[in-house]
Coordinates of C-alpha atoms and ligand atoms in Angstrom, one line a residue:
X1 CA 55.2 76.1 -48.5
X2 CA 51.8 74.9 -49.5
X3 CA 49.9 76.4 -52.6
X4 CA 47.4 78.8 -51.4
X5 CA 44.0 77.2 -52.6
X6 CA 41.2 78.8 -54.7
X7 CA 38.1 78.2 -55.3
X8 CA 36.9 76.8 -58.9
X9 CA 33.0 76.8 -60.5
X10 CA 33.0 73.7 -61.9
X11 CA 29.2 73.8 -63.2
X12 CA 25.2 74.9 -62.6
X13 CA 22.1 73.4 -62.9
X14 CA 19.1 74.4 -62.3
X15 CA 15.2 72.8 -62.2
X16 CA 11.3 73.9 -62.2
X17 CA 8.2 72.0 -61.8
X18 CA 6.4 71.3 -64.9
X19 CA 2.9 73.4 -63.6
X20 CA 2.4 76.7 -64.2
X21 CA 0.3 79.5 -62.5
X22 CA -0.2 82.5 -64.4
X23 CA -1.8 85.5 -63.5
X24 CA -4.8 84.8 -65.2
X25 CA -5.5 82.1 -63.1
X26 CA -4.8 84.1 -59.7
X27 CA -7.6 86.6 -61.1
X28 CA -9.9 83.5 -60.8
X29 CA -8.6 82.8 -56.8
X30 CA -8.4 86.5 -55.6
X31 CA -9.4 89.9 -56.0
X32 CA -6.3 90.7 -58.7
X33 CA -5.1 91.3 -62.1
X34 CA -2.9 90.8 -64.2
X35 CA -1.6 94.5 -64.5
X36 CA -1.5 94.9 -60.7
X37 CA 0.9 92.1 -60.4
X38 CA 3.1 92.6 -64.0
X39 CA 3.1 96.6 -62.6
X40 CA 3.4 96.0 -58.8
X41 CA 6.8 93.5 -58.7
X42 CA 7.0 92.3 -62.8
X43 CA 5.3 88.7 -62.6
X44 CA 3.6 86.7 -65.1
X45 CA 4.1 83.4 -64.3
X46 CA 5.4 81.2 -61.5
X47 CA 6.2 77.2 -61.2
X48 CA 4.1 75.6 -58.6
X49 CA 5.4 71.8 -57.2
X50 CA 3.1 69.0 -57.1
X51 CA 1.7 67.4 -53.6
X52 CA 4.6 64.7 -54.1
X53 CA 7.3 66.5 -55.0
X54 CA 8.9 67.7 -51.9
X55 CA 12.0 70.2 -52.6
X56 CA 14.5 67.2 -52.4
X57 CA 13.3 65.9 -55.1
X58 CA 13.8 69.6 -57.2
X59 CA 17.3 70.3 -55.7
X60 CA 17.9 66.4 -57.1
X61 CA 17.2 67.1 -60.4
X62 CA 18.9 70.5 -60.3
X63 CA 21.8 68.9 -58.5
X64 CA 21.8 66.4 -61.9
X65 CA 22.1 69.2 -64.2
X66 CA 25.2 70.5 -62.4
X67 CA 26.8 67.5 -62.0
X68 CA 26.4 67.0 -66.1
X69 CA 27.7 70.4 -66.1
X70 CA 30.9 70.1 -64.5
X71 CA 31.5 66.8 -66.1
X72 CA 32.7 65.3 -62.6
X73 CA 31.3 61.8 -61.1
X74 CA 29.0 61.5 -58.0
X75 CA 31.8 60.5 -55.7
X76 CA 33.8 63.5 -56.1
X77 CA 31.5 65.4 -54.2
X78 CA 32.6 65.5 -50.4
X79 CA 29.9 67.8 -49.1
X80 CA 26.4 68.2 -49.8
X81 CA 24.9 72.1 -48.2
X82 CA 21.7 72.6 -49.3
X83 CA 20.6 76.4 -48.6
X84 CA 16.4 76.1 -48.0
X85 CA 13.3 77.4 -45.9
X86 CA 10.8 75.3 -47.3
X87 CA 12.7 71.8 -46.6
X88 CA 11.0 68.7 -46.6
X89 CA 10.7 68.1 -43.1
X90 CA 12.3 70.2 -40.0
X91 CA 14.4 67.1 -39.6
X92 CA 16.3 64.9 -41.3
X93 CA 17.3 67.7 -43.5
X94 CA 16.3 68.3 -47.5
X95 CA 20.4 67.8 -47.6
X96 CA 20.1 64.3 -46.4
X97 CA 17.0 63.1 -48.0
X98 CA 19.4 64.4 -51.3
X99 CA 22.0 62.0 -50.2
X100 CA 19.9 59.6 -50.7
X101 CA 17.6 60.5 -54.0
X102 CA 21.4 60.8 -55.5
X103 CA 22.1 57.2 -54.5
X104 CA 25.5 58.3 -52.5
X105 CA 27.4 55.5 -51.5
X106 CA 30.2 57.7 -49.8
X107 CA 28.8 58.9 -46.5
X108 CA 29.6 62.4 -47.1
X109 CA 28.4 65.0 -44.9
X110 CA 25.3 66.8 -45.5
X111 CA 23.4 69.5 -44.2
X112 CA 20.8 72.7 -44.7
X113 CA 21.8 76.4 -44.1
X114 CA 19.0 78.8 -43.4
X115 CA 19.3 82.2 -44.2
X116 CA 16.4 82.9 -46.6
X117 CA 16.6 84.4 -50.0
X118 CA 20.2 85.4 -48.9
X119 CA 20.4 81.1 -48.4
X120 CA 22.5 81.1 -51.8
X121 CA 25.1 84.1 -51.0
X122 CA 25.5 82.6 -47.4
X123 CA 26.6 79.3 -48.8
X124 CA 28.9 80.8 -51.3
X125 CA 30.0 82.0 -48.3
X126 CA 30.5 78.4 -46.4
X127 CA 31.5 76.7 -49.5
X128 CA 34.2 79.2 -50.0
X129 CA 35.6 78.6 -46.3
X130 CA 35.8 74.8 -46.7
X131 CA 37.6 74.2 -49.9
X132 CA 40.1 77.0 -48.9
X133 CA 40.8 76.0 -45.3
X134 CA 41.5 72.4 -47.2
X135 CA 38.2 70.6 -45.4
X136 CA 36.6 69.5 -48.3
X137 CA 37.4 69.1 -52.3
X138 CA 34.3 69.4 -54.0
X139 CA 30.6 70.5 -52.8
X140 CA 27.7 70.3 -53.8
X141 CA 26.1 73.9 -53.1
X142 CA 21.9 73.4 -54.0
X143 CA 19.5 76.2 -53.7
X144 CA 16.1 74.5 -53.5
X145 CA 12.5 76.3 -52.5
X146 CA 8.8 75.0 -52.6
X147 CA 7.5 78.3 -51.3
X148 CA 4.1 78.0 -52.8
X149 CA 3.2 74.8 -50.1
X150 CA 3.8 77.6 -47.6
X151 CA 1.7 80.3 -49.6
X152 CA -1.4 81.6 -47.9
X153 CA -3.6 81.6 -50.6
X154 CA -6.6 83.6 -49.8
X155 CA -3.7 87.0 -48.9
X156 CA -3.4 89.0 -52.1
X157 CA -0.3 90.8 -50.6
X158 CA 1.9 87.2 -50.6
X159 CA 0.4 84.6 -52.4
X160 CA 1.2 86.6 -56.0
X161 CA 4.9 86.9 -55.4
X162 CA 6.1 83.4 -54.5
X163 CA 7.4 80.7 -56.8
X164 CA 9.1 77.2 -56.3
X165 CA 12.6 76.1 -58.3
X166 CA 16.1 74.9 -57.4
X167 CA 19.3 75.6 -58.7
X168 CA 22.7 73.8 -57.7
X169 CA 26.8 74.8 -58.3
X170 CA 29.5 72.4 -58.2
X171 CA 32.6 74.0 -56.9
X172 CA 36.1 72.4 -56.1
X173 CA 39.7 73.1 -54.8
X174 CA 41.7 74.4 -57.5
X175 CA 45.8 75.6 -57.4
X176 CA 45.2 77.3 -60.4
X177 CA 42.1 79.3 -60.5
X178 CA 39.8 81.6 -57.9
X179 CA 36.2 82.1 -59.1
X180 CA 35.0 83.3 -55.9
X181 CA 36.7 86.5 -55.6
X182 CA 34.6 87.4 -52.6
X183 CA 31.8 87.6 -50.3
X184 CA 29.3 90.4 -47.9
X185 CA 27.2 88.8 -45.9
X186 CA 24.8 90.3 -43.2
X187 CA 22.1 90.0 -40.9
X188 CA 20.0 91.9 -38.6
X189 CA 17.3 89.7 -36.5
X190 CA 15.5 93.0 -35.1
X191 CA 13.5 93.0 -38.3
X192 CA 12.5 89.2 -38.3
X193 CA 8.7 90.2 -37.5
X194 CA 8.3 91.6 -41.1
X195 CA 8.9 88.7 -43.5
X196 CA 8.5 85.4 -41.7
X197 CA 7.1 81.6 -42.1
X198 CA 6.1 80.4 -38.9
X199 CA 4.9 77.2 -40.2
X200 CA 5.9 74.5 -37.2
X201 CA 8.4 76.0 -35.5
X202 CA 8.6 75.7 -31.8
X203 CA 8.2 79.1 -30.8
X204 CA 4.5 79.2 -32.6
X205 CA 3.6 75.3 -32.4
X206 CA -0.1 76.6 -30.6
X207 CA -0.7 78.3 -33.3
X208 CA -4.4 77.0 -34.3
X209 CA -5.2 78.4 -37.8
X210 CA -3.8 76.6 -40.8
X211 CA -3.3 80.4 -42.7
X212 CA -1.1 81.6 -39.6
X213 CA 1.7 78.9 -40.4
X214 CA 1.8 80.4 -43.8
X215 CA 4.4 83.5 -45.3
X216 CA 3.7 86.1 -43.8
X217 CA 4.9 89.6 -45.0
X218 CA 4.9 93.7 -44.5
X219 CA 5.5 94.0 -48.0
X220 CA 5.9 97.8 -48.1
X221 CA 8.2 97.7 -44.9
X222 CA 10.3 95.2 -46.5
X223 CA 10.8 96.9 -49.7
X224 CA 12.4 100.1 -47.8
X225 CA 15.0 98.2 -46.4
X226 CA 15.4 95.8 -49.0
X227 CA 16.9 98.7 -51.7
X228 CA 19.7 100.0 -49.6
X229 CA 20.9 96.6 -47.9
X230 CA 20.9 95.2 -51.5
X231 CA 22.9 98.4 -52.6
X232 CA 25.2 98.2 -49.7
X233 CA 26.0 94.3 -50.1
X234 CA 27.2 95.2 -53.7
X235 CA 29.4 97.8 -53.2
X236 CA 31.0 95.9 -49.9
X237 CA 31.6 92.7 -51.9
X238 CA 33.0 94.7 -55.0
X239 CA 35.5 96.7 -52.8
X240 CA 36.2 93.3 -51.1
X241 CA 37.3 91.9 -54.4
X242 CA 39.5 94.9 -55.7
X243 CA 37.0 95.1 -58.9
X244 CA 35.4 98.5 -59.9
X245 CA 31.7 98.2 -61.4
X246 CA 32.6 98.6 -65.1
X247 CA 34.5 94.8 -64.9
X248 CA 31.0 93.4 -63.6
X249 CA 29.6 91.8 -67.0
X250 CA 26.3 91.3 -65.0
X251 CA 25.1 92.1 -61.7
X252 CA 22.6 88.9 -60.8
X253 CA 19.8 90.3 -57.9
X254 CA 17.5 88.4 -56.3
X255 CA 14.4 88.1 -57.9
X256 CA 11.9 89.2 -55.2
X257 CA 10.2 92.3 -57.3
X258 CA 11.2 94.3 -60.4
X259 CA 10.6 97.6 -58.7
X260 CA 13.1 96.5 -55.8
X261 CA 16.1 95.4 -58.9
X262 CA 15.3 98.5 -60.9
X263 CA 15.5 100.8 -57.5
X264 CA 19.0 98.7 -56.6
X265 CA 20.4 99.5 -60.4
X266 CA 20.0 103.4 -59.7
X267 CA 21.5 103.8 -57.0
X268 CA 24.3 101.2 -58.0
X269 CA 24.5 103.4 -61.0
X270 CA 24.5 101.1 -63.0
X271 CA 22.2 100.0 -66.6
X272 CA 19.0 98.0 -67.0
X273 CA 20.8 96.2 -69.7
X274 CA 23.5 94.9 -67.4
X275 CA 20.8 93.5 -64.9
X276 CA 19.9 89.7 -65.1
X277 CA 16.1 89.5 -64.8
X278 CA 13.8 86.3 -64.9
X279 CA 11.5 87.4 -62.3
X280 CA 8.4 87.4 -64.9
X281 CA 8.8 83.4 -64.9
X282 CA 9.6 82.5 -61.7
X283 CA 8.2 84.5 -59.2
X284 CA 10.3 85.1 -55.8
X285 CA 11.5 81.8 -55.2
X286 CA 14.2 82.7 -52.2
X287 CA 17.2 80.5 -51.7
X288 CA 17.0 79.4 -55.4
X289 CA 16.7 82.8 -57.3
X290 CA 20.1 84.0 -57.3
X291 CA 21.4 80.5 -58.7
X292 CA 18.9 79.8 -61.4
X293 CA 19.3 82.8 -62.7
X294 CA 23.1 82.6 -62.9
X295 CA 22.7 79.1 -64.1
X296 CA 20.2 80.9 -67.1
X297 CA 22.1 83.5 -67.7
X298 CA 25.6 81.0 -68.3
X299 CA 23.0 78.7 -70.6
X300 CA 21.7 81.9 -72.4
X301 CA 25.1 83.1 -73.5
X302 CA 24.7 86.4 -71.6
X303 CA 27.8 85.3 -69.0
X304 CA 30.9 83.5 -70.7
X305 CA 33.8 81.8 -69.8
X306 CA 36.1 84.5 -67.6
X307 CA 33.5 87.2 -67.2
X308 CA 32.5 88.2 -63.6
X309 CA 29.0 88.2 -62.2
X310 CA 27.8 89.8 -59.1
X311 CA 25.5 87.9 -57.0
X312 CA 23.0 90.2 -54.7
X313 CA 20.2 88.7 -52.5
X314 CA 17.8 90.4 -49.4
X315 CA 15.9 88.1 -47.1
X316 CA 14.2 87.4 -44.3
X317 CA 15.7 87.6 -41.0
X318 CA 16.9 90.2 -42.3
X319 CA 19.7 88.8 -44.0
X320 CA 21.8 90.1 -47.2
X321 CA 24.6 89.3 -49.0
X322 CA 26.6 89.7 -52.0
X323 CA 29.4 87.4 -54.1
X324 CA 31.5 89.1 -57.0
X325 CA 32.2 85.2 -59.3
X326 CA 33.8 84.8 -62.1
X327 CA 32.6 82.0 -64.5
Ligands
COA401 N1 -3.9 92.6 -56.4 C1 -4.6 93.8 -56.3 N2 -4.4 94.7 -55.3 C2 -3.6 94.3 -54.3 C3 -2.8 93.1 -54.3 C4 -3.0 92.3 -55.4 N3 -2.4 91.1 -55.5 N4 -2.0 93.1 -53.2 C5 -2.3 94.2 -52.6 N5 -3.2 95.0 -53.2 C6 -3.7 96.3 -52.8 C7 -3.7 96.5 -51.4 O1 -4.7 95.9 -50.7 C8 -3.7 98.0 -51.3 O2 -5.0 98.4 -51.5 P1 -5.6 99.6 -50.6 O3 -4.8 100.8 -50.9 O4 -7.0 99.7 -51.0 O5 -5.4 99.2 -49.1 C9 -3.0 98.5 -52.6 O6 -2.9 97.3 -53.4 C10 -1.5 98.9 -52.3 O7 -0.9 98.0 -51.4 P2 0.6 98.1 -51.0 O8 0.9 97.0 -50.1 O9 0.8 99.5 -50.5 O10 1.3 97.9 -52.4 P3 2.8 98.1 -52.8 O11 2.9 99.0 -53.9 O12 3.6 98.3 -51.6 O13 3.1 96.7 -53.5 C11 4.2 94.6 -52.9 C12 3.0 95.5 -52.7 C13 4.0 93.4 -52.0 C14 4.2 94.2 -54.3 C15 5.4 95.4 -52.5 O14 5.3 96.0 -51.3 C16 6.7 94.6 -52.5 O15 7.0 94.0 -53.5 N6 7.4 94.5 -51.4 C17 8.6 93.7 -51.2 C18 8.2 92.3 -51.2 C19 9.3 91.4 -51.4 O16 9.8 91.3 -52.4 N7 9.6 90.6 -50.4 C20 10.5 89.6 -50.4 C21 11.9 90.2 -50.2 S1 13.0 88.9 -50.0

């Protein structure tokens, strides 16, 4: 009989744009300040992309660090997802256009996933069910946002929040090992009219003004039900993987607002000081959030070799998701 297969992290990368926006310099575009955001959701800063440097080009250079990281050659990979909603263009996707800024000769398949800031957890998810249903060997799994070309910015409620960043995970067939130990993924499309980006989709292509293609959000609805789905996705994925919360090292949210972490910890029960938090230098920046900040948290020290992390995201759509990994 066959071996079963597992699923082995192999490395992480992760990449910002060089610019920064601070809050100071949002005081000088809107009616803000500095308190209001660092008190309201725990922001200082956020990375902003240049005109011409699309999100390919970030999920390349992220997709560079992991690939150094898990000290594998380009032509392993068999499978390129890239989990966005700020692609490059609607089509060819921000997975293909990688294809080719990584110079792949093999014509692997490549593709985007759309599931928000739950894009990450969802392609755990996906990644997971390839290698272990023996499809594919190794994939390259890329979280990549440019959120701030889609940033409306004369709206105080958005245009404080939202960052740009990428982050990337090699992960292969292994006989030996299992990092993903499992994965809780949701949705519910009955609250897509809070948090959406209508930008050029087909179902708002009439849509005249420039500002309503931008992010648009009920940021006070979304925070309800943001809390509990987060909660509920963490205790799902823990049960799924026969762990209790005392052999999480570090729970790893989503970054969309300290307020929304802090309120996910109580009623996880569980300490500040096992939290993973970066939000004050990145700002909400979706699909790549969860990943970055695992990828930091690995280069930081704070996650070592065979301790578990649980992943946690909320997005739009709604969607939601959780991962318990072990790195
Ligand atoms: N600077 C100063 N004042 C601001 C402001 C800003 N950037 N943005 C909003 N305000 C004002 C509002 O106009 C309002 O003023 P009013 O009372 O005179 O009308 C006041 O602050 C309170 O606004 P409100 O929207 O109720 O604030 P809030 O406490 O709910 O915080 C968010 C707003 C957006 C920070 C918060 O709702 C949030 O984080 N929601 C979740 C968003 C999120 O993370 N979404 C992504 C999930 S994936």
């Amino acid at each position: 009989m066959n071996k079963k297969i597992g699923t082995k992290i192999l490395g992480t990368g992760s990449y910002f744009p060089e610019k920064i926006l601070t809050n100071a310099d949002l005081e000088k575009m809107i009616e803000t300040s500095d308190e209001w955001i660092r008190t309201r959701t725990g922001i200082k800063e956020r990375r902003v992309s240049e005109k011409d440097e699309p999100t390919s080009e970030l999920a390349y250079r992220a997709s560079i660090e992991a690939l150094k990281s898990a000290n594998i050659s380009l032509e392993q990979i068999d499978l390129i997802l890239v989990a966005t909603i700020t692609p490059d263009m609607l089509f060819p996707s921000t997975a293909c256009f990688l294809h080719e800024r990584l110079g792949l000769a093999n014509p692997v398949p490549a593709f985007d996933l759309s599931a928000a800031c739950s894009g990450f957890i969802y392609g755990i998810s996906m990644a997971k069910a390839f290698i272990e249903s023996g499809l594919y060997k190794t994939i390259l799994l890329v979280g990549a946002e440019e959120l701030t070309k889609f940033t409306d910015w004369t709206d105080r409620n958005t245009c404080v929040l939202f960052g740009d960043g990428a982050g990337a995970m090699i992960l292969s067939a292994s006989s030996e090992d299992n990092d993903i130990l499992s994965v809780f993924l949701g949705a519910d499309g009955s609250y897509s009219g809070l948090l959406d980006l209508a930008a050029c989709g087909t179902a708002c292509y009439k849509k005249a003004s420039i500002n309503e293609r931008k992010i648009k959000m009920q940021g006070r609805e979304v925070f309800k039900i943001a809390v509990p789905k987060m909660a509920l996705a963490a205790e799902k994925a823990l049960n799924f993987s026969e762990k209790e919360l005392k052999d999480i090292k570090l729970f790893i949210p989503h970054q969309a607002n300290m307020r929304i972490i802090e309120a996910v910890a109580k009623k996880l029960g569980i300490s500040m000081d096992r939290v993973f938090v970066n939000i004050h230098k990145t700002g909400n920046i979706s699909s790549a959030t969860t990943i970055t900040a695992l990828d930091e948290a690995v280069k930081t020290g704070k996650l070592q070799k065979g301790d578990l992390a649980e992943l946690i995201a909320f997005g739009g759509g709604f969607t939601w998701g959780a991962a318990v990994i072990k790195m």
